[in-house]
GROMACS .gro file of N, CA, C and O in nm:
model
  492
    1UNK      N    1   0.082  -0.118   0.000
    1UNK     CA    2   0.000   0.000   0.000
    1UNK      C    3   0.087   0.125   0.000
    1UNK      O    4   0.209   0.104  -0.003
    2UNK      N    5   0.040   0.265   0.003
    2UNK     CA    6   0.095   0.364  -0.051
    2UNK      C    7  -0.006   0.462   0.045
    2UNK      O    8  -0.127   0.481   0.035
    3UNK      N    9   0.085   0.513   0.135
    3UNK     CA   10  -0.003   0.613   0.230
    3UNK      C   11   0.113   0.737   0.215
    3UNK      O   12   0.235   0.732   0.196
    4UNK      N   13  -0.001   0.874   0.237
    4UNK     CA   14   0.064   0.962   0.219
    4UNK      C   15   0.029   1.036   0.373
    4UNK      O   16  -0.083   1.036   0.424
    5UNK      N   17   0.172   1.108   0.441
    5UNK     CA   18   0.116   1.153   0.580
    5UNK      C   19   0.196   1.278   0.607
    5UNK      O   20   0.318   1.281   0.626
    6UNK      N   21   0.099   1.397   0.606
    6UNK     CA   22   0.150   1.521   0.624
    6UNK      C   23   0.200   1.564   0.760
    6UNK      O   24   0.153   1.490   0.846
    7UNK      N   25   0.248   1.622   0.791
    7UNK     CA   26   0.317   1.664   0.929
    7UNK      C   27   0.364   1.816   0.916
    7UNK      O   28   0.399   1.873   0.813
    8UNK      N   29   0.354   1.880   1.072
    8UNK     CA   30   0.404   2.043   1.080
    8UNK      C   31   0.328   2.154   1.072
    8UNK      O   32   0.376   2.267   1.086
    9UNK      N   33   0.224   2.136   1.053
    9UNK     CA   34   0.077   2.195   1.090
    9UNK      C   35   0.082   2.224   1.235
    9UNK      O   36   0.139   2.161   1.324
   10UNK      N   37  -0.011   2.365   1.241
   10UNK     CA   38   0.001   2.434   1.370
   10UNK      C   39  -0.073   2.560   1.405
   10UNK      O   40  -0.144   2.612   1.318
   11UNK      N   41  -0.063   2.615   1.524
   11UNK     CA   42  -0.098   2.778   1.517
   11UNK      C   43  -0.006   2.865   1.534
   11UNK      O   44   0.082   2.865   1.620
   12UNK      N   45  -0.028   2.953   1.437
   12UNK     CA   46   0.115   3.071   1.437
   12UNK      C   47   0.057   3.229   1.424
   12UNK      O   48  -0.058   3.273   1.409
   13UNK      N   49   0.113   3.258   1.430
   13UNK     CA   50   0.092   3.419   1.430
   13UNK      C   51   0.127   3.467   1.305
   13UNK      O   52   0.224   3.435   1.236
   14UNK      N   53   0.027   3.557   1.279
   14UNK     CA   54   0.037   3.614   1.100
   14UNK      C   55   0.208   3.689   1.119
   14UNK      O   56   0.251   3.741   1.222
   15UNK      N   57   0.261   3.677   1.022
   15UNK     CA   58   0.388   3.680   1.008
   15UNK      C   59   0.495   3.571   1.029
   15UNK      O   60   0.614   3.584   1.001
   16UNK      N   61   0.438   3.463   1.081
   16UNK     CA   62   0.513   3.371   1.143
   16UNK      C   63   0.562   3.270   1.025
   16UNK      O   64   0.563   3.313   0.910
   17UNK      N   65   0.605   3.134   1.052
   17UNK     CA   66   0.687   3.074   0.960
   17UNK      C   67   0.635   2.894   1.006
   17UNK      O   68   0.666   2.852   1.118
   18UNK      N   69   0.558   2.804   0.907
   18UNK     CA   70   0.586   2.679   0.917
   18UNK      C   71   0.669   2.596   0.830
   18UNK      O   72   0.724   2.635   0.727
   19UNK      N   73   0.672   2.525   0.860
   19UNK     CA   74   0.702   2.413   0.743
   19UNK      C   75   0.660   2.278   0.740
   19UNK      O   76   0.702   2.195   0.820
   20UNK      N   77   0.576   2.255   0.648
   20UNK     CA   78   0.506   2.130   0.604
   20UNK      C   79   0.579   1.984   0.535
   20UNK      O   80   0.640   1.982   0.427
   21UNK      N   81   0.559   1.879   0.615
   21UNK     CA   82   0.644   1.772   0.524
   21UNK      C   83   0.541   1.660   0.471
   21UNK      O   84   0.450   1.623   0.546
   22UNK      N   85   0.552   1.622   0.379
   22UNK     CA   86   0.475   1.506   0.344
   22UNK      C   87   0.556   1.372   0.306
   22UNK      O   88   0.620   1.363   0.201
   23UNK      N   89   0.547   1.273   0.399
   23UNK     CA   90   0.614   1.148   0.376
   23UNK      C   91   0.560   1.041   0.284
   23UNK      O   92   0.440   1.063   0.271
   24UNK      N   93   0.590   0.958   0.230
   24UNK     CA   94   0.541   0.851   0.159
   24UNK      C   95   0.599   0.735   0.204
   24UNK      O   96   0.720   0.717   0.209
   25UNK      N   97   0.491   0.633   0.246
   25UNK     CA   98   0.486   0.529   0.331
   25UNK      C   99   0.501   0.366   0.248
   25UNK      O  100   0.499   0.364   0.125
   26UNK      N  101   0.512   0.264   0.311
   26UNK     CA  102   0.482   0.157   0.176
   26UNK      C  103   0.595   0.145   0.090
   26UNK      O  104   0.713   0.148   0.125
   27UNK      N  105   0.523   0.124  -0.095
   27UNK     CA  106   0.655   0.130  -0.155
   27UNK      C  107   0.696   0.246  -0.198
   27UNK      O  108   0.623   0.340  -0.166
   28UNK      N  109   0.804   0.276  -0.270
   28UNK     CA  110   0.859   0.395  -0.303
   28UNK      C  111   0.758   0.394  -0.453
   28UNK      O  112   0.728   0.317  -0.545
   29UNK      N  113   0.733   0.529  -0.408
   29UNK     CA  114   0.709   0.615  -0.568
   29UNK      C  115   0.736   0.665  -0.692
   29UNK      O  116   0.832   0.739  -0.672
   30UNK      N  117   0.715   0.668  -0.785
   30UNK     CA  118   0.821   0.771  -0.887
   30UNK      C  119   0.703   0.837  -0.980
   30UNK      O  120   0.652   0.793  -1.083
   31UNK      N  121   0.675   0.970  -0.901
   31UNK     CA  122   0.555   1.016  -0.913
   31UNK      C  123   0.581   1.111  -1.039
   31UNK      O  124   0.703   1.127  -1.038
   32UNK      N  125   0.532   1.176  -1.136
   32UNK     CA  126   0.497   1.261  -1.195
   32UNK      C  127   0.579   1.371  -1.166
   32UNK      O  128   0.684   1.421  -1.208
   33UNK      N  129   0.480   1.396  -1.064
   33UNK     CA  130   0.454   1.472  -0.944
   33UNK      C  131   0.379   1.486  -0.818
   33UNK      O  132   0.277   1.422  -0.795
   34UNK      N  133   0.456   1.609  -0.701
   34UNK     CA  134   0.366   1.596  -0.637
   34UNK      C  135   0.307   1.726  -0.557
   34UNK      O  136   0.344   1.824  -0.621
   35UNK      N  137   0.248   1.757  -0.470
   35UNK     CA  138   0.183   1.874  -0.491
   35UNK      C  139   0.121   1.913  -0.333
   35UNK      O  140   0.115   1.838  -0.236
   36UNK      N  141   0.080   2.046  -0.342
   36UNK     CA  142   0.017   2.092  -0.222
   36UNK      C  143  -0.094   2.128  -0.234
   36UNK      O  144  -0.107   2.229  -0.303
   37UNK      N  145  -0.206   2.075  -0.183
   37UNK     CA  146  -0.363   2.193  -0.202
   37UNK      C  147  -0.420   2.200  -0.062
   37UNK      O  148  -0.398   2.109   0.019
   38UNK      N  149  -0.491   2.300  -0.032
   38UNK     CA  150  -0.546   2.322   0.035
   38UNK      C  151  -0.656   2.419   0.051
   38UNK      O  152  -0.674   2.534   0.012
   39UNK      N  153  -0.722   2.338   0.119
   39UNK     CA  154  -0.933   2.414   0.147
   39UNK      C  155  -0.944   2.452   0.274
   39UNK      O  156  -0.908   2.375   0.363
   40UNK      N  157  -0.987   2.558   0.298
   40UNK     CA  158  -1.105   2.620   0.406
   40UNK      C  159  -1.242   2.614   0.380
   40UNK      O  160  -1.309   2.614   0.277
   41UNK      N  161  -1.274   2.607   0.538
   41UNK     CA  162  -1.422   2.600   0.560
   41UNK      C  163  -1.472   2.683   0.451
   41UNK      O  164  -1.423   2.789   0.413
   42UNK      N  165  -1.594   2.613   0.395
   42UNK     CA  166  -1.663   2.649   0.297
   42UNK      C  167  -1.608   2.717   0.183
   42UNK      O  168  -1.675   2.814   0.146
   43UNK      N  169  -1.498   2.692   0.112
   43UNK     CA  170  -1.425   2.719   0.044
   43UNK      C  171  -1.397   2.579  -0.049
   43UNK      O  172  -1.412   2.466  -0.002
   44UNK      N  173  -1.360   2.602  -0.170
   44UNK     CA  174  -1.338   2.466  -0.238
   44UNK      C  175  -1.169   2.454  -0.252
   44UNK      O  176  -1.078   2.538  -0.248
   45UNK      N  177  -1.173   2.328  -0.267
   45UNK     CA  178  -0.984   2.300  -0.260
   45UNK      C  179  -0.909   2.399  -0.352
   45UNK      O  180  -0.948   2.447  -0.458
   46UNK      N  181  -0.772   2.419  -0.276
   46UNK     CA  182  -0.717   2.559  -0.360
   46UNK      C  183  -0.588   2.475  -0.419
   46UNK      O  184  -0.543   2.398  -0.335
   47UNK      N  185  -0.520   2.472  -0.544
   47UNK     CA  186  -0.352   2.395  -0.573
   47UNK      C  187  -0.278   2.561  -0.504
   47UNK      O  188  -0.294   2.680  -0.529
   48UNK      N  189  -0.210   2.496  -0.427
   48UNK     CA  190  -0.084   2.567  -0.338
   48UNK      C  191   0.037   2.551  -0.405
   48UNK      O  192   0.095   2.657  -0.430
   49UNK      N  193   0.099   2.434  -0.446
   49UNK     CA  194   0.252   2.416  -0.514
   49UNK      C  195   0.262   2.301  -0.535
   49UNK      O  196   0.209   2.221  -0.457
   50UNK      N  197   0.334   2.258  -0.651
   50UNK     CA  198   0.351   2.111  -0.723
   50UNK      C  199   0.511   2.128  -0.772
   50UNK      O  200   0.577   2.227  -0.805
   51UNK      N  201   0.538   2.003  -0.762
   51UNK     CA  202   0.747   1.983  -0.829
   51UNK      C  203   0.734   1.867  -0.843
   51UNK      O  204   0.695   1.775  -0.772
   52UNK      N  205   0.783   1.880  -0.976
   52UNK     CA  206   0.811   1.770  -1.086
   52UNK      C  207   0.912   1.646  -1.008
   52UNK      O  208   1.015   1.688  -0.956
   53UNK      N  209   0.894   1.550  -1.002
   53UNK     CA  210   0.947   1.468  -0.899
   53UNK      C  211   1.090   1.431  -0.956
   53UNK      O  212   1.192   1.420  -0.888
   54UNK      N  213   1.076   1.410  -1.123
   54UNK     CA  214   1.243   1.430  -1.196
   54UNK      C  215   1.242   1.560  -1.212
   54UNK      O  216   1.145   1.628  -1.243
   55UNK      N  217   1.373   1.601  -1.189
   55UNK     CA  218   1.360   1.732  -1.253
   55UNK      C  219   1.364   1.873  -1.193
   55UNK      O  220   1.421   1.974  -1.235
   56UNK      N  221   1.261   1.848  -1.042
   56UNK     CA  222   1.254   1.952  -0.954
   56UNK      C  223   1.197   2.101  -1.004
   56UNK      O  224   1.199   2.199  -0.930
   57UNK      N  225   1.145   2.100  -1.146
   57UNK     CA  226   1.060   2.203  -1.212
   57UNK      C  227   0.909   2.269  -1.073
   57UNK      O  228   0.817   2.200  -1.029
   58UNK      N  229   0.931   2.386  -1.046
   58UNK     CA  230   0.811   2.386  -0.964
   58UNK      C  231   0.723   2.478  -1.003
   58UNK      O  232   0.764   2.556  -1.089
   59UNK      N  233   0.593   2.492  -0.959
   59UNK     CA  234   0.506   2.581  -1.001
   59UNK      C  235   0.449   2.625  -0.841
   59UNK      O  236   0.438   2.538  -0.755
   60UNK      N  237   0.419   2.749  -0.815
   60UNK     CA  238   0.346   2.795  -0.706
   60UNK      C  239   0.265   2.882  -0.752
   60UNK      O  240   0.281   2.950  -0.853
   61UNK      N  241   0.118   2.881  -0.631
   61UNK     CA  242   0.028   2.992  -0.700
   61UNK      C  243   0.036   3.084  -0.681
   61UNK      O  244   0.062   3.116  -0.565
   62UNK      N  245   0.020   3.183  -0.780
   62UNK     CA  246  -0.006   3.341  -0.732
   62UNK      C  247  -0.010   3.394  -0.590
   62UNK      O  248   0.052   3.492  -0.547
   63UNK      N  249  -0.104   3.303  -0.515
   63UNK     CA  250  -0.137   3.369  -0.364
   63UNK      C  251  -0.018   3.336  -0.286
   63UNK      O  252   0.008   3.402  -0.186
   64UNK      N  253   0.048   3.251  -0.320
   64UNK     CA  254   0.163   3.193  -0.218
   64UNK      C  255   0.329   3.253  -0.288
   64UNK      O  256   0.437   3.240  -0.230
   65UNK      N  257   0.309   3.314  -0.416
   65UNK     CA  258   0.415   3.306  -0.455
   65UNK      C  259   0.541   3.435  -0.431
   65UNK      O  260   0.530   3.552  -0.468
   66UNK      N  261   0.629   3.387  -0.377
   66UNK     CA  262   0.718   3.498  -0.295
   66UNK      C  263   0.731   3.442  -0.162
   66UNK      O  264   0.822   3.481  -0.088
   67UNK      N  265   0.627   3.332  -0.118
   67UNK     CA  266   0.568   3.328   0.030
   67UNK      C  267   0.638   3.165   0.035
   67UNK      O  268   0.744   3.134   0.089
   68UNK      N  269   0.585   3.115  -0.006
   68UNK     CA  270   0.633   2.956   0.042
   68UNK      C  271   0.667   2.886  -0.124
   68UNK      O  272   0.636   2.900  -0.242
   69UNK      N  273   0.751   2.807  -0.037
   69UNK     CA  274   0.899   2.726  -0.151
   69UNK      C  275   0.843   2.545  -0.115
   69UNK      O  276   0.824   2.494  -0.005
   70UNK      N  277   0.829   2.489  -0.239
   70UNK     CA  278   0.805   2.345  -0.254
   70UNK      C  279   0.944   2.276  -0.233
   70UNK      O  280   1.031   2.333  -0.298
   71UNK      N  281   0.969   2.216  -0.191
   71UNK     CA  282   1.100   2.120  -0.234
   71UNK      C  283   1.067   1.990  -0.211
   71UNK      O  284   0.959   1.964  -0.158
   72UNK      N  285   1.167   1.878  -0.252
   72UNK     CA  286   1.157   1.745  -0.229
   72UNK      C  287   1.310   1.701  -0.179
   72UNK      O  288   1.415   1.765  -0.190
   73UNK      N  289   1.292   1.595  -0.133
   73UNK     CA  290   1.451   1.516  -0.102
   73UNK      C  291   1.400   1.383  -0.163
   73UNK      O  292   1.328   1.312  -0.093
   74UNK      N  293   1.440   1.336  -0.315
   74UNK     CA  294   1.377   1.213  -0.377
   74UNK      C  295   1.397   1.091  -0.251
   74UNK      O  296   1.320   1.007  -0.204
   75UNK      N  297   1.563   1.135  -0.222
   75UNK     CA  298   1.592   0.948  -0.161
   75UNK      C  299   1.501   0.936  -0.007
   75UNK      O  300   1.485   0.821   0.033
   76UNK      N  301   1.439   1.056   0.084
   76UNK     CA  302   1.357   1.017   0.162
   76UNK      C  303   1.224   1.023   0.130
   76UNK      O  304   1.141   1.014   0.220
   77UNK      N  305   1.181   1.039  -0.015
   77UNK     CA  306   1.042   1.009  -0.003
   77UNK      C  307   0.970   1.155   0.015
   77UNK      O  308   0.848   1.166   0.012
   78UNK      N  309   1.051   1.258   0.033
   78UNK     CA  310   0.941   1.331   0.104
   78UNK      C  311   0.928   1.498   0.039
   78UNK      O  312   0.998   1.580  -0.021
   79UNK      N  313   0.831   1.490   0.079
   79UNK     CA  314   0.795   1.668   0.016
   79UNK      C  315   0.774   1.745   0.137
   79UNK      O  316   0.709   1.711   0.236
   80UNK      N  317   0.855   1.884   0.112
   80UNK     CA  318   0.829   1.992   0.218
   80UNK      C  319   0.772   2.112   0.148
   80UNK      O  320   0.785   2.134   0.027
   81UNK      N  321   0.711   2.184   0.228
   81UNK     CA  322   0.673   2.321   0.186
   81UNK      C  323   0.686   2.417   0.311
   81UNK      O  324   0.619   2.395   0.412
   82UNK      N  325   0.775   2.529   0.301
   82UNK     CA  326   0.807   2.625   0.332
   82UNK      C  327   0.737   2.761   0.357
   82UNK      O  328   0.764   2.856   0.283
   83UNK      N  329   0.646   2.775   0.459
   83UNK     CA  330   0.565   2.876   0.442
   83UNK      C  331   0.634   3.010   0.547
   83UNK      O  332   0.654   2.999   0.668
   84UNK      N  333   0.662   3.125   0.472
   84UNK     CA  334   0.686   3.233   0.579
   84UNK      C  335   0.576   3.318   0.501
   84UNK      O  336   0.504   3.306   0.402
   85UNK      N  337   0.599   3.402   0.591
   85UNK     CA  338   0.497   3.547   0.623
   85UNK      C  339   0.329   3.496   0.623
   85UNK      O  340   0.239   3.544   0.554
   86UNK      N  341   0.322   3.420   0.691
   86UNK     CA  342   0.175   3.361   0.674
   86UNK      C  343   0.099   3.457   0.717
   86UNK      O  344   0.127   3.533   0.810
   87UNK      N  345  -0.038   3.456   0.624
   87UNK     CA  346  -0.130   3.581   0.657
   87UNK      C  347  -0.283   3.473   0.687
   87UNK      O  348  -0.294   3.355   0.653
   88UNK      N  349  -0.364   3.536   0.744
   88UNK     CA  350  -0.473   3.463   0.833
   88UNK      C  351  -0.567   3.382   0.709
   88UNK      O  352  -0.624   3.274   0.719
   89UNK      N  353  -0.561   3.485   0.579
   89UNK     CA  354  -0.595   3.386   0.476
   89UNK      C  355  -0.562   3.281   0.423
   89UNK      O  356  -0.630   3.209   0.350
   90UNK      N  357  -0.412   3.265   0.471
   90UNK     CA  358  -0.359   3.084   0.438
   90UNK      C  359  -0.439   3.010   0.586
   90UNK      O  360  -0.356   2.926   0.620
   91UNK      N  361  -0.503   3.006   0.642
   91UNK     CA  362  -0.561   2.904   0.745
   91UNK      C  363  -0.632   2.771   0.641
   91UNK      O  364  -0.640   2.792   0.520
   92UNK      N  365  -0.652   2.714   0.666
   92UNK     CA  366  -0.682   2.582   0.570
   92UNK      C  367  -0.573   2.474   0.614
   92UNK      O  368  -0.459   2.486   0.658
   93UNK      N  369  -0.671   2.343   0.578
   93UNK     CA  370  -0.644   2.215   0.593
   93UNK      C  371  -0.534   2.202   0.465
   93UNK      O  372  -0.547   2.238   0.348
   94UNK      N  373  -0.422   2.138   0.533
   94UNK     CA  374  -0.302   2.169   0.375
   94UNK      C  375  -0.292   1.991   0.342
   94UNK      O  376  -0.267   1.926   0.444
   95UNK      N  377  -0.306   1.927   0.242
   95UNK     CA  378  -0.323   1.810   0.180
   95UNK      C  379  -0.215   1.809   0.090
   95UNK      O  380  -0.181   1.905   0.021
   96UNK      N  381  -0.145   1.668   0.091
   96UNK     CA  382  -0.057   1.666  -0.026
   96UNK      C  383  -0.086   1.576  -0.097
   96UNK      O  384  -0.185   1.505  -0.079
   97UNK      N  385   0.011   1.562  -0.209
   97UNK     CA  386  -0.080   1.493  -0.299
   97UNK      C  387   0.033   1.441  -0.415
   97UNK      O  388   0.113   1.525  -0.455
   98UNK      N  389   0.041   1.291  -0.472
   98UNK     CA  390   0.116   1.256  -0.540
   98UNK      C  391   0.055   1.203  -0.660
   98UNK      O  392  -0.064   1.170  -0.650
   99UNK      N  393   0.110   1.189  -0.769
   99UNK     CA  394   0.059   1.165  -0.900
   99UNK      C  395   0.088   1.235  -1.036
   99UNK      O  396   0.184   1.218  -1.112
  100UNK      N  397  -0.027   1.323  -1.049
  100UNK     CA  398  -0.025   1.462  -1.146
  100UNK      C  399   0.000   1.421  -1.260
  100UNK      O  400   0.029   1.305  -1.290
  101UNK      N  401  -0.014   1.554  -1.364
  101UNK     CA  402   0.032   1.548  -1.486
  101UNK      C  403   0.116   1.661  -1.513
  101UNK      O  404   0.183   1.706  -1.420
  102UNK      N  405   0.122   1.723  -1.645
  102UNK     CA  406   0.178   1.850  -1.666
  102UNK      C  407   0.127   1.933  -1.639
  102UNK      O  408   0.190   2.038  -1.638
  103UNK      N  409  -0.028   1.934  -1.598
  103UNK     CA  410  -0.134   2.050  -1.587
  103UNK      C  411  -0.123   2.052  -1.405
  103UNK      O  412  -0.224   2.046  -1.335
  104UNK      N  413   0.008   2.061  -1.354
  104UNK     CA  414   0.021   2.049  -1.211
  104UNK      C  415  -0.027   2.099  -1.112
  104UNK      O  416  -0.005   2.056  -0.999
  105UNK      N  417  -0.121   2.226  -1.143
  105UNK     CA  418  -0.227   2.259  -1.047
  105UNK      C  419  -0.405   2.193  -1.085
  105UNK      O  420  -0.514   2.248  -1.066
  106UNK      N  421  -0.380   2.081  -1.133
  106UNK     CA  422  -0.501   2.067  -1.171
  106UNK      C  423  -0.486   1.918  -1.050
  106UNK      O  424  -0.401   1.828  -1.049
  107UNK      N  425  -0.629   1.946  -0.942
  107UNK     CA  426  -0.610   1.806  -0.839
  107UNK      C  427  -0.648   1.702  -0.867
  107UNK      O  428  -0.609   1.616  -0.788
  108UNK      N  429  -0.748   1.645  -0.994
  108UNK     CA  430  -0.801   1.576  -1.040
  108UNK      C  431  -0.703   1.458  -1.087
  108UNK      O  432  -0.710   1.337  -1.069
  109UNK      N  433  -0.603   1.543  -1.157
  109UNK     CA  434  -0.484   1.457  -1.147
  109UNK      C  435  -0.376   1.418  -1.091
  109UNK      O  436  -0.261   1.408  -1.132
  110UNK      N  437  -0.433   1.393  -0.979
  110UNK     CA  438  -0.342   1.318  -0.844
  110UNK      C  439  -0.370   1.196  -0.781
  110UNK      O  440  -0.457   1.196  -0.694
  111UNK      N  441  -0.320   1.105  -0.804
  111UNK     CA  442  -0.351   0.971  -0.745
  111UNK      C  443  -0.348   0.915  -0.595
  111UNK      O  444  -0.394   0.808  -0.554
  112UNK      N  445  -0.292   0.999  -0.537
  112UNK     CA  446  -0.270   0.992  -0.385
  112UNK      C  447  -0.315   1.088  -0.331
  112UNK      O  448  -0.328   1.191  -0.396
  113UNK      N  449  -0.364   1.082  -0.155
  113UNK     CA  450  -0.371   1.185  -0.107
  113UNK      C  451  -0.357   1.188   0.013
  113UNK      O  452  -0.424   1.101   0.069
  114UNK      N  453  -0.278   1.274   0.105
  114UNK     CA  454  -0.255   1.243   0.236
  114UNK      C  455  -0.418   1.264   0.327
  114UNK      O  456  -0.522   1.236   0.267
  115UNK      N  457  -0.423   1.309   0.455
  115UNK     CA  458  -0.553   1.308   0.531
  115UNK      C  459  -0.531   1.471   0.579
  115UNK      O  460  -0.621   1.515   0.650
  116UNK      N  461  -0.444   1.544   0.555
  116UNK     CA  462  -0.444   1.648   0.569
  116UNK      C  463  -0.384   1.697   0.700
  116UNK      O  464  -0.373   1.626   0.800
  117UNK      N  465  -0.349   1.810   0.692
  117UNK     CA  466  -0.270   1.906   0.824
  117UNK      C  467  -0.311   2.021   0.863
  117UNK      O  468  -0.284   2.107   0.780
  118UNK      N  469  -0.373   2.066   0.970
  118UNK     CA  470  -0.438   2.187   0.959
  118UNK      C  471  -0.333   2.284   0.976
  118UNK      O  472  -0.232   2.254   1.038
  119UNK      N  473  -0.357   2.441   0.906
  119UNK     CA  474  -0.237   2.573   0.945
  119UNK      C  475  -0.352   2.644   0.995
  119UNK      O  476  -0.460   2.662   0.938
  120UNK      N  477  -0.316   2.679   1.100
  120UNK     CA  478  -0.465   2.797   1.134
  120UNK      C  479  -0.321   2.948   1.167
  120UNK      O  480  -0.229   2.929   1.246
  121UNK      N  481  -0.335   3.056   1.103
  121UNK     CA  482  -0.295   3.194   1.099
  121UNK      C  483  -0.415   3.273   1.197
  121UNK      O  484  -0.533   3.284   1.166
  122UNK      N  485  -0.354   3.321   1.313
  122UNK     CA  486  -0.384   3.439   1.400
  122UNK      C  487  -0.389   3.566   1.347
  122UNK      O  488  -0.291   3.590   1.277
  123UNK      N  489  -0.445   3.627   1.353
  123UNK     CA  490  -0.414   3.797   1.308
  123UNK      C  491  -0.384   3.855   1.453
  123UNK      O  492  -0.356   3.974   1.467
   0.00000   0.00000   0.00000
């Protein structure tokens, strides 16, 4: 089996700094890609950041971009994301996600998915 499990979720203070890891459990992967999304209450899932798993090509969205950095370390399996200057509008459940295609903010094409990490931002 193939479990995906996010970690580093927390409460911080707007301006403050996390960092998100996502491990991959089971057998090893050799994903596409893999990716960050995340939803708030009554809000529909948002793509946060995706990196090409060869290659290390990344894409971040508009809202995050300047703000938080995707990376991977292939030989542990794992994806981090780097969030500083967090503002109360990044609060959301952060999900990662392995699979993808070239259309790397698109979530439909992701075959895995972790159970999620909550970031809640203070103002």
């Amino acid at each position: 089996q193939v479990q995906l499990v996010e970690s580093g979720g927390g409460l911080v203070q707007a301006g403050g700094s996390l960092r998100l890891s996502c491990t991959v459990s089971g057998r090893t992967l050799n994903p596409y890609a893999m990716a960050w999304f995340r939803q708030a209450p009554g809000k529909e899932r948002e793509f946060v950041a995706a990196i090409r798993w060869t290659g290390g090509r990344t894409s971040h969205a508009d809202s995050v971009k300047g703000r938080f950095t995707i990376s991977r370390d292939n030989a542990k399996n794992t994806m981090y994301l780097q969030m500083n200057s967090l503002k109360p509008e990044d609060t959301a459940v952060y999900y990662c996600a392995a699979g993808g295609s070239f259309l790397l903010n698109n979530g439909n094409h992701y075959d895995y998915w972790g159970p999620g990490t909550q970031v809640t931002v203070s103002s």
